[in-house]
Amino acid sequence: MDDWKENKDVQNSYLKAMRAVKKEAEKRNYETVLCIPYYMDEYPYLKELVSQGCDGLAVMNYYRKNEALHIETEAGLCKKYHKRLIHIYEFQKVGRHSLEEMNTYYDLGYDAIKESFEKLKNIYNEIDMCYAIHDYDAFNEVMENE
């Protein structure tokens, strides 16, 4: 929402909703994973969302430069609150959804993702961390070409 960053009522409502979702999910033994863009650490409610509104955090870190720096806040919160961090890599073609080369691993291939993730794991070695790829069709296309 356009007014998310400035509208405290919207932020409070979202935090309240995520708390309720987590509570209901716990009753059913479901895990709640909050998926956010890497730049959400600019928002004041991220700490509360991580500590109270999810079991894990999935970060869409679609910017190849400074990947470790872009998830520093999120990794710190995951460490503090004992949450899993899922680092999401973009795998769609340049040009799709306004993606630029710096946003995607499409032309670099799967080995580049594995190399990047090893670096991230070494930097953030004190947290439970895994990765995901966006999206499945793009992943299959790249794997067919490798």
Short mmCIF file of C-alpha atoms in Angstrom, two decimals:
data_model
loop_
_atom_site.label_atom_id
_atom_site.label_comp_id
_atom_site.label_asym_id
_atom_site.label_seq_id
_atom_site.Cartn_x
_atom_site.Cartn_y
_atom_site.Cartn_z
CA MET A 1 0.00 0.00 0.00
CA ASP A 2 1.24 3.44 -0.87
CA ASP A 3 0.52 4.84 2.58
CA TRP A 4 2.13 1.96 4.49
CA LYS A 5 5.29 3.83 5.42
CA GLU A 6 3.60 6.94 6.79
CA ASN A 7 0.29 5.58 8.08
CA LYS A 8 0.64 4.31 11.64
CA ASP A 9 -2.95 2.98 11.61
CA VAL A 10 -2.15 0.75 8.63
CA GLN A 11 1.05 -0.45 10.29
CA ASN A 12 -0.72 -1.16 13.58
CA SER A 13 -3.49 -3.01 11.77
CA TYR A 14 -1.00 -5.19 9.90
CA LEU A 15 0.95 -5.99 13.07
CA LYS A 16 -2.28 -6.88 14.88
CA ALA A 17 -3.33 -9.11 11.96
CA MET A 18 0.02 -10.91 11.88
CA ARG A 19 -0.14 -11.56 15.63
CA ALA A 20 -3.61 -13.07 15.17
CA VAL A 21 -2.46 -15.17 12.19
CA LYS A 22 0.51 -16.51 14.17
CA LYS A 23 -1.71 -17.37 17.13
CA GLU A 24 -4.18 -19.27 14.93
CA ALA A 25 -1.37 -21.01 13.05
CA GLU A 26 0.18 -22.17 16.34
CA LYS A 27 -3.13 -23.79 17.32
CA ARG A 28 -2.90 -25.90 14.17
CA ASN A 29 0.85 -26.56 14.40
CA TYR A 30 1.50 -24.45 11.31
CA GLU A 31 4.55 -22.33 10.80
CA THR A 32 4.08 -18.67 9.89
CA VAL A 33 6.66 -17.18 7.56
CA LEU A 34 6.53 -13.47 6.84
CA CYS A 35 7.73 -12.60 3.32
CA ILE A 36 9.13 -9.08 2.94
CA PRO A 37 11.26 -7.06 0.51
CA TYR A 38 14.85 -6.42 1.59
CA TYR A 39 14.18 -2.72 2.10
CA MET A 40 11.45 -3.28 4.72
CA ASP A 41 14.04 -2.75 7.45
CA GLU A 42 13.25 0.94 6.95
CA TYR A 43 9.85 0.41 8.58
CA PRO A 44 9.49 0.89 12.33
CA TYR A 45 7.38 -2.21 12.95
CA LEU A 46 9.79 -4.80 11.58
CA LYS A 47 11.09 -5.69 15.05
CA GLU A 48 7.56 -6.35 16.32
CA LEU A 49 6.62 -8.27 13.18
CA VAL A 50 9.61 -10.59 13.58
CA SER A 51 9.34 -11.01 17.33
CA GLN A 52 5.55 -11.41 17.52
CA GLY A 53 4.11 -12.04 14.08
CA CYS A 54 6.00 -14.94 12.53
CA ASP A 55 8.08 -18.06 13.04
CA GLY A 56 10.44 -17.19 10.23
CA LEU A 57 11.30 -14.42 7.85
CA ALA A 58 11.62 -14.73 4.06
CA VAL A 59 13.48 -11.79 2.54
CA MET A 60 13.13 -11.01 -1.16
CA ASN A 61 16.69 -9.79 -1.59
CA TYR A 62 16.50 -9.06 -5.32
CA TYR A 63 19.61 -6.94 -5.56
CA ARG A 64 22.85 -8.81 -6.17
CA LYS A 65 25.17 -6.09 -4.90
CA ASN A 66 25.63 -5.99 -1.12
CA GLU A 67 23.35 -8.96 -0.44
CA ALA A 68 24.75 -9.48 3.04
CA LEU A 69 24.36 -5.82 3.92
CA HIS A 70 20.77 -5.77 2.68
CA ILE A 71 19.72 -8.47 5.13
CA GLU A 72 21.85 -7.34 8.06
CA THR A 73 18.88 -5.95 10.03
CA GLU A 74 16.69 -8.95 9.26
CA ALA A 75 19.46 -11.40 10.16
CA GLY A 76 20.04 -9.58 13.44
CA LEU A 77 16.36 -9.80 14.32
CA CYS A 78 16.22 -13.48 13.37
CA LYS A 79 19.21 -14.15 15.58
CA LYS A 80 17.76 -12.18 18.49
CA TYR A 81 14.33 -13.83 18.31
CA HIS A 82 15.51 -17.30 17.21
CA LYS A 83 13.74 -17.24 13.85
CA ARG A 84 14.71 -18.87 10.57
CA LEU A 85 15.78 -16.58 7.74
CA ILE A 86 14.95 -17.56 4.17
CA HIS A 87 16.98 -15.63 1.62
CA ILE A 88 15.01 -15.44 -1.63
CA TYR A 89 16.91 -15.16 -4.91
CA GLU A 90 15.33 -13.81 -8.08
CA PHE A 91 15.70 -16.06 -11.11
CA GLN A 92 13.45 -14.43 -13.71
CA LYS A 93 14.76 -12.88 -16.94
CA VAL A 94 16.01 -9.33 -17.18
CA GLY A 95 13.14 -7.14 -18.33
CA ARG A 96 10.39 -9.15 -16.69
CA HIS A 97 8.58 -7.01 -14.11
CA SER A 98 11.19 -4.25 -14.72
CA LEU A 99 14.03 -6.51 -13.53
CA GLU A 100 17.54 -5.39 -14.30
CA GLU A 101 20.73 -7.49 -14.34
CA MET A 102 21.50 -6.52 -10.75
CA ASN A 103 18.17 -8.01 -9.62
CA THR A 104 18.39 -11.52 -11.03
CA TYR A 105 20.60 -14.57 -11.28
CA TYR A 106 19.00 -15.70 -14.53
CA ASP A 107 22.11 -15.15 -16.66
CA LEU A 108 24.51 -16.29 -13.92
CA GLY A 109 22.89 -19.65 -13.25
CA TYR A 110 22.28 -21.83 -10.24
CA ASP A 111 25.95 -22.20 -9.28
CA ALA A 112 26.12 -18.45 -8.68
CA ILE A 113 23.24 -18.74 -6.23
CA LYS A 114 24.94 -21.57 -4.37
CA GLU A 115 28.15 -19.51 -4.18
CA SER A 116 26.30 -16.45 -2.93
CA PHE A 117 24.44 -18.44 -0.31
CA GLU A 118 27.65 -20.01 1.00
CA LYS A 119 29.03 -16.51 1.54
CA LEU A 120 25.87 -15.45 3.35
CA LYS A 121 25.93 -18.54 5.56
CA ASN A 122 29.53 -17.80 6.51
CA ILE A 123 28.65 -14.23 7.43
CA TYR A 124 25.43 -15.09 9.30
CA ASN A 125 26.58 -18.42 10.70
CA GLU A 126 24.73 -18.02 13.99
CA ILE A 127 21.23 -18.17 12.53
CA ASP A 128 19.08 -20.87 10.97
CA MET A 129 19.21 -19.91 7.32
CA CYS A 130 18.09 -21.41 4.02
CA TYR A 131 17.28 -20.07 0.58
CA ALA A 132 14.46 -20.08 -1.93
CA ILE A 133 14.27 -19.19 -5.60
CA HIS A 134 11.70 -17.03 -7.34
CA ASP A 135 10.21 -18.39 -9.49
CA TYR A 136 9.78 -22.07 -10.34
CA ASP A 137 9.29 -21.62 -14.09
CA ALA A 138 12.36 -19.41 -14.40
CA PHE A 139 14.39 -21.90 -12.36
CA ASN A 140 13.36 -24.74 -14.68
CA GLU A 141 14.24 -22.67 -17.73
CA VAL A 142 17.69 -21.86 -16.40
CA MET A 143 18.34 -25.45 -15.36
CA GLU A 144 17.37 -26.70 -18.84
CA ASN A 145 19.95 -24.33 -20.34
CA GLU A 146 22.79 -25.32 -17.98
#
